[in-house]
CSV table of C-alpha atoms in Angstrom, one decimal:
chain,number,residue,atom,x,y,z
A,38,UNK,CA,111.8,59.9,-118.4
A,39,UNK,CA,113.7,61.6,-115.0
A,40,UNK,CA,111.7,58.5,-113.3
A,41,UNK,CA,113.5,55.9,-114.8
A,42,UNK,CA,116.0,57.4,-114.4
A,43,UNK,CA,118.3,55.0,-112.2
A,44,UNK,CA,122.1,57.2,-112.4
A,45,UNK,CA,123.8,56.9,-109.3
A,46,UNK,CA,122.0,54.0,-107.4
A,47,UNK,CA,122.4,51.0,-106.5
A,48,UNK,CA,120.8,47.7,-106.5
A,49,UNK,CA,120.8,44.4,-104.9
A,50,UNK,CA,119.5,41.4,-107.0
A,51,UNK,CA,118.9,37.7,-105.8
A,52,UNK,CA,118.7,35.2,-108.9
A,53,UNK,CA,120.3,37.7,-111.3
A,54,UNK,CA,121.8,34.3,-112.8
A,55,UNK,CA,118.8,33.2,-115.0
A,56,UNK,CA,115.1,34.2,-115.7
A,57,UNK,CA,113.2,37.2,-114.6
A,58,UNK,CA,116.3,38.7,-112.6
A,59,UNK,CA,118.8,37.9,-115.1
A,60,UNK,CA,116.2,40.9,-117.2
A,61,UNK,CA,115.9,42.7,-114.6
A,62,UNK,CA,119.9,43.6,-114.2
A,63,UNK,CA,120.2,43.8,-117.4
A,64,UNK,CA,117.4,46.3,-117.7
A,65,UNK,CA,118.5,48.2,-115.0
A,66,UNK,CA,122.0,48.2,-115.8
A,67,UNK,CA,120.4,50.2,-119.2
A,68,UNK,CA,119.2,52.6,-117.1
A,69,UNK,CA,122.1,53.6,-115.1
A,70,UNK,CA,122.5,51.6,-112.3
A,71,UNK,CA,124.9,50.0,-110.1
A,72,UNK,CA,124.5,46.2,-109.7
A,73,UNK,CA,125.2,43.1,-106.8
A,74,UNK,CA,124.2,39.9,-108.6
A,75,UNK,CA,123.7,37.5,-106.4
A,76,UNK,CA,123.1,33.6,-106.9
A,77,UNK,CA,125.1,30.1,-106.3
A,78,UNK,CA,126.2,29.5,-109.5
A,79,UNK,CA,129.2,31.5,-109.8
A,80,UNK,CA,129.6,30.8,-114.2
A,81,UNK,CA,126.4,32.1,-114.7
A,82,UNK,CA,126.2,35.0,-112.1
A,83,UNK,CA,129.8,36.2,-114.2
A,84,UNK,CA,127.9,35.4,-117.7
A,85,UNK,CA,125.2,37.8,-116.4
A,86,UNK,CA,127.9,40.9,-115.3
A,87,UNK,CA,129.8,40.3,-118.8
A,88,UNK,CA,126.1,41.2,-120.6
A,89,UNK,CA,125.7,44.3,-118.0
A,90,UNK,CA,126.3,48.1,-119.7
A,91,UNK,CA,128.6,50.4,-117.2
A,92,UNK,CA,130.4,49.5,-114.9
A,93,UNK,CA,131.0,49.3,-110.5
A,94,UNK,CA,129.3,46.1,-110.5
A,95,UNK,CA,129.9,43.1,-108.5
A,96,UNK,CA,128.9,39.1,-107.9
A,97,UNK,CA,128.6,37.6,-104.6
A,98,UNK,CA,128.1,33.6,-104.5
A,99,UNK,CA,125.2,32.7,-101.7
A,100,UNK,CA,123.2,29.9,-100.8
A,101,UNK,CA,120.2,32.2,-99.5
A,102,UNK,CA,118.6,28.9,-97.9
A,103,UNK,CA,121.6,29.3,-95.2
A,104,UNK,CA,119.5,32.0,-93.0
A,105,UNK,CA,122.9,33.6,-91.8
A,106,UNK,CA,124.6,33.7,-95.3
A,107,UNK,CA,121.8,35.5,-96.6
A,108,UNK,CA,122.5,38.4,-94.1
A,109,UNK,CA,125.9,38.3,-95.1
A,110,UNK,CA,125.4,39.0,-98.6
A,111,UNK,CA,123.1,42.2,-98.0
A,112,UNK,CA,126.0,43.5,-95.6
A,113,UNK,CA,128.7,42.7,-98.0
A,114,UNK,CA,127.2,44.2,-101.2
A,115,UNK,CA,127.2,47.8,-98.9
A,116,UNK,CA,130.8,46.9,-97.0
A,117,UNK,CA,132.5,46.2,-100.3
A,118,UNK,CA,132.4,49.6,-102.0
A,119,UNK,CA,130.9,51.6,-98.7
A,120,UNK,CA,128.1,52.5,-100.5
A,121,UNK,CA,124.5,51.8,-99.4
A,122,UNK,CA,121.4,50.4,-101.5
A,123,UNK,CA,118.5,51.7,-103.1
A,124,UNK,CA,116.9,48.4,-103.3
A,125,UNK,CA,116.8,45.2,-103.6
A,126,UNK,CA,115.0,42.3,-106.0
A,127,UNK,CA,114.3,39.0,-104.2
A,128,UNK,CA,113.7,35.9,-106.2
A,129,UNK,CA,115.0,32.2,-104.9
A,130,UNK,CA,112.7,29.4,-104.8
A,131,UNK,CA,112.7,25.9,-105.4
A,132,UNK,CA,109.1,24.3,-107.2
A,133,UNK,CA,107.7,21.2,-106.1
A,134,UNK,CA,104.3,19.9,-106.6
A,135,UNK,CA,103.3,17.7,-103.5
A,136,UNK,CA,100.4,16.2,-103.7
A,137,UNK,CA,99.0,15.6,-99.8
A,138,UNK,CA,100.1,12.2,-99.3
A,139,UNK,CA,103.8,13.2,-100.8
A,140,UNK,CA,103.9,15.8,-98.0
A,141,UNK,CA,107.1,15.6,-95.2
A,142,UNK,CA,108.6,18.0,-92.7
A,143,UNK,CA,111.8,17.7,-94.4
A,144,UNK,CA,110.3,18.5,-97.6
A,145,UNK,CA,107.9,21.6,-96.0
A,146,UNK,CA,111.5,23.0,-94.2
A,147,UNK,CA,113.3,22.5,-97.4
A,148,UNK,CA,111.3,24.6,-99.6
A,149,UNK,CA,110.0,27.7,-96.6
A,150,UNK,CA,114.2,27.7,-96.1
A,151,UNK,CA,114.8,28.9,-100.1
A,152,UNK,CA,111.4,30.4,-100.5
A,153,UNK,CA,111.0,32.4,-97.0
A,154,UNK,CA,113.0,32.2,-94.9
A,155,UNK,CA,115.5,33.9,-96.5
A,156,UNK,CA,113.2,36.4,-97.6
A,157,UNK,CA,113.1,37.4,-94.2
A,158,UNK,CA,116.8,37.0,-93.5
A,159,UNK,CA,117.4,39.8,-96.2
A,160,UNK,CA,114.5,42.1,-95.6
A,161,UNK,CA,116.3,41.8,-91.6
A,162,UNK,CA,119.6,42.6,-92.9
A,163,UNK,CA,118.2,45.2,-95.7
A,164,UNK,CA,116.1,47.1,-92.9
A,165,UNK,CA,119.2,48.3,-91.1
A,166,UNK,CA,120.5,52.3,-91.8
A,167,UNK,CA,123.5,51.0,-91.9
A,168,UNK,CA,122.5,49.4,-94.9
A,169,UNK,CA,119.6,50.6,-97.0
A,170,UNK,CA,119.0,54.4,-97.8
A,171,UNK,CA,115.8,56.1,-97.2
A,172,UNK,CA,113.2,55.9,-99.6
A,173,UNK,CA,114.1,52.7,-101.0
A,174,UNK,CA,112.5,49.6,-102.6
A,175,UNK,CA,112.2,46.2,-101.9
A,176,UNK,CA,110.5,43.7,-104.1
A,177,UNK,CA,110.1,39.7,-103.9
A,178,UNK,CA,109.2,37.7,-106.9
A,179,UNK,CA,106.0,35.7,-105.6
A,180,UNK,CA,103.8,33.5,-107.9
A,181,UNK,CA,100.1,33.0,-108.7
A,182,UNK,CA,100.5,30.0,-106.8
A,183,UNK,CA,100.4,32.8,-103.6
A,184,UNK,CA,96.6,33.9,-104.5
A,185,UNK,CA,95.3,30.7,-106.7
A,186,UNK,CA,97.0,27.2,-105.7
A,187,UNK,CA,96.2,24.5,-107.9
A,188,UNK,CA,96.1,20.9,-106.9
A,189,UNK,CA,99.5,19.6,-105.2
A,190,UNK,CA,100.4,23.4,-105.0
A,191,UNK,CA,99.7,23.9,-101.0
A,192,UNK,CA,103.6,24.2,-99.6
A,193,UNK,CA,104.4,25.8,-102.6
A,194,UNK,CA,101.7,28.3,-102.9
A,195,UNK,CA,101.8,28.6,-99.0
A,196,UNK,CA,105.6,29.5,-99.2
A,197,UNK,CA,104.5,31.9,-101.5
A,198,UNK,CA,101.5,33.1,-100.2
A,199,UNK,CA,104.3,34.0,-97.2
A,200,UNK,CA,105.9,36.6,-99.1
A,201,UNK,CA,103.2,38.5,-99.7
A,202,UNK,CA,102.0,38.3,-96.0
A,203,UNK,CA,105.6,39.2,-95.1
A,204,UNK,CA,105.6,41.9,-97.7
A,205,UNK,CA,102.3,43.5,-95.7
A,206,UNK,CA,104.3,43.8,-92.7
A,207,UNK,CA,107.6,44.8,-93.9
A,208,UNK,CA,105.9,47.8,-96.0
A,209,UNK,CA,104.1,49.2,-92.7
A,210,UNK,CA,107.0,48.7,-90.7
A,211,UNK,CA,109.9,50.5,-93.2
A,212,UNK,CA,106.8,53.3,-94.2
A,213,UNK,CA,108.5,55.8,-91.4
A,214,UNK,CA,111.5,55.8,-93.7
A,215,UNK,CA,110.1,56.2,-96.9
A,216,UNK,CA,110.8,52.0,-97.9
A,217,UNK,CA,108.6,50.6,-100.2
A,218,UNK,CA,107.7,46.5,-100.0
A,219,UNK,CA,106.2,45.1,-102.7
A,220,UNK,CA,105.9,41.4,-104.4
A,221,UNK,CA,104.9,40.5,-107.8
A,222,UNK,CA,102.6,37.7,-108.6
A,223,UNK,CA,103.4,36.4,-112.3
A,224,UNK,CA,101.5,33.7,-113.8
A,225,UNK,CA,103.4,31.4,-116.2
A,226,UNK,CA,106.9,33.1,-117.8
A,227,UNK,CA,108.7,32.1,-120.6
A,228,UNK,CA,111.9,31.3,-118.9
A,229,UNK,CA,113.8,27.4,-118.6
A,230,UNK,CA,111.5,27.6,-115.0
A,231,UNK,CA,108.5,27.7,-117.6
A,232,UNK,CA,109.4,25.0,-120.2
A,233,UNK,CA,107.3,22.5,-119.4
A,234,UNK,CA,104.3,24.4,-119.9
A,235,UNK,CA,104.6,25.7,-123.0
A,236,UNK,CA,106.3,22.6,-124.5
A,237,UNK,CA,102.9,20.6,-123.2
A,238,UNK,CA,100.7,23.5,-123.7
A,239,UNK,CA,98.7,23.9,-127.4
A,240,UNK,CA,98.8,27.5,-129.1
A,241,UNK,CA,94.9,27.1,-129.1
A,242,UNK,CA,95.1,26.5,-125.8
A,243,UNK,CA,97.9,29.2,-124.5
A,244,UNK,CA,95.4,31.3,-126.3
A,245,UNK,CA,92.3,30.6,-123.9
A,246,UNK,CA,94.6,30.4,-120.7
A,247,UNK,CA,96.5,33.5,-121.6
A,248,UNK,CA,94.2,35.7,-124.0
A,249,UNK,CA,97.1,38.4,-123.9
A,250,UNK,CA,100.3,36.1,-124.8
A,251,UNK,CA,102.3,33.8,-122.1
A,252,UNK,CA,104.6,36.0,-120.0
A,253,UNK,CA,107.6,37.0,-121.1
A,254,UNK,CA,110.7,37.7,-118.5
A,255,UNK,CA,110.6,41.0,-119.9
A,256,UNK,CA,107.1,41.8,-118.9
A,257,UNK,CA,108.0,41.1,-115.3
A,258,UNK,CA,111.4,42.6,-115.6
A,259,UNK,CA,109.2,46.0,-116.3
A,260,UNK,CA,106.9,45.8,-113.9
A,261,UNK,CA,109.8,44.6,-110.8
A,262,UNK,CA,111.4,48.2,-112.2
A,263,UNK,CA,108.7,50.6,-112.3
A,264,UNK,CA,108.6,49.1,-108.5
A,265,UNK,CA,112.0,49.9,-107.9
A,266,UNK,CA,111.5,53.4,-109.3
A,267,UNK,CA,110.4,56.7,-108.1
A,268,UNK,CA,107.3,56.2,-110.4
A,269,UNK,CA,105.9,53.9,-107.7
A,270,UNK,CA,106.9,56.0,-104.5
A,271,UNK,CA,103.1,55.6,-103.4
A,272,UNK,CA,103.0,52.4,-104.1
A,273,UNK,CA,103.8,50.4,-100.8
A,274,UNK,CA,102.4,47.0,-99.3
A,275,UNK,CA,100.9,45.2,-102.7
A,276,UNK,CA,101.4,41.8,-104.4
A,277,UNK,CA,100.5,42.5,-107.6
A,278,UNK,CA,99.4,39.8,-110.4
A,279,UNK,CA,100.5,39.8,-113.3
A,280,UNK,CA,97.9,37.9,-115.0
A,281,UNK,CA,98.5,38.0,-118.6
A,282,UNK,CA,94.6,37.7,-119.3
A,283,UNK,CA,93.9,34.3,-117.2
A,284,UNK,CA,90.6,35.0,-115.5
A,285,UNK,CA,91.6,33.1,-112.2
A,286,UNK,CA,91.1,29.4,-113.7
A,287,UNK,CA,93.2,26.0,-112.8
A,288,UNK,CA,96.3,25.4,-114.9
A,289,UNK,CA,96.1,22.0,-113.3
A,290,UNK,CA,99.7,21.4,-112.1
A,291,UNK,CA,101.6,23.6,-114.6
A,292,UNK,CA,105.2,25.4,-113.0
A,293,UNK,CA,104.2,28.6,-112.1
């Protein structure tokens, strides 16, 4: 189909080490794209590029909780080969349940830095004409934390909840150049982030939390690229769950 058809673009992917973006370069890289992986563990991020089909792609090692060296590695990816992007995935976070009482600044500035923060510092540096062509996309990997925090969830969900706030205002800001912002909202995945759920979690009961099968990173590899692709060029603004069936109900504590 001519709208997955990603030949001659290029793409910008934070967390392409493991998980969801790990699947989502290797899906694009199926489709014809160009690729900057981004992450800080170097052996992985070059595990991921040996597993990628063409070729013109490149690794760049970042800590994206260093506001300034988030920038960086937007501007690099485009001064490396001159050549500007067609998008960019967005997913760094760190987890922590907090209950309350378990609740401190440091703690609060740790997780907005990784989950946030830098969020904004690459939507700043992806915003520029210098850097990102017309008509492209930008999408964050959020969490159903962001629209359905369960107990001990509140910095993390609100870290989250951030994104999609932050998505809002990017995607009327960027509209007068044709940018897309969107976020997606997965529940559970089947990744190592997810292990502990379904290692603790029954098959009867997977079954009534997730009538339609736990998440696979595949599933949100899909949806992050019809995002990314001209298929979506209306689409602008959203934070869209990916529910897998749950009808909104506590998962009391599970990573998610």
């Amino acid at each position: 189909m001519e709208y997955l058809n990603f030949n001659g673009k290029k793409y910008l992917i934070f967390g392409a080490s493991s998980g969801i973006c790990k699947q989502v370069a290797l899906q694009l890289s199926q489709l014809g794209a160009r690729l900057v992986l981004v992450g800080r563990n170097e052996e992985k991020l070059q595990e991921t590029l040996e597993m990628l089909d063409g070729d013109g792609h490149n690794i760049l090692i970042c800590d994206v909780s260093d506001f300034s060296a988030a920038q960086n590695a937007v501007k690099t990816a485009v001064s490396m080969d001159n050549i500007k992007l067609d998008g960019c995935v967005f997913s760094a976070g760190i987890y922590a349940m907090l209950p309350l009482g378990a609740v401190t600044e440091e703690k609060i500035n740790k997780i907005f830095a990784t989950n946030i923060v830098s969020m904004m510092a690459i939507a700043k540096a992806f915003s520029s004409k210098r850097i990102s062509n017309n008509g492209a996309s930008f999408v964050s990997v959020s969490s159903r934390a962001a629209l359905l925090p369960d107990k001990s969830q509140g910095v993390y969900g609100a870290s989250k909840a951030a994104i999609n706030s932050y998505t809002v205002a990017a995607a009327k800001e960027m509209s007068n150049r044709l940018i897309r912002f969107n976020a997606v909202c997965p529940e559970a995945v089947d990744t190592e982030m997810g292990a502990g759920f379904k290692d603790n979690t029954t098959q009867e009961a997977m079954q009534k939390i997730y009538p339609l099968g736990m998440l696979e990173a595949e599933d949100v590899a899909d949806t992050i690229i019809f995002l990314l692709s001209d298929m979506s060029k209306k689409i602008t603004g959203q934070s869209i769950w990916l529910s897998a069936g749950n009808d909104g109900g506590s998962i009391d504590g599970h990573i998610l």
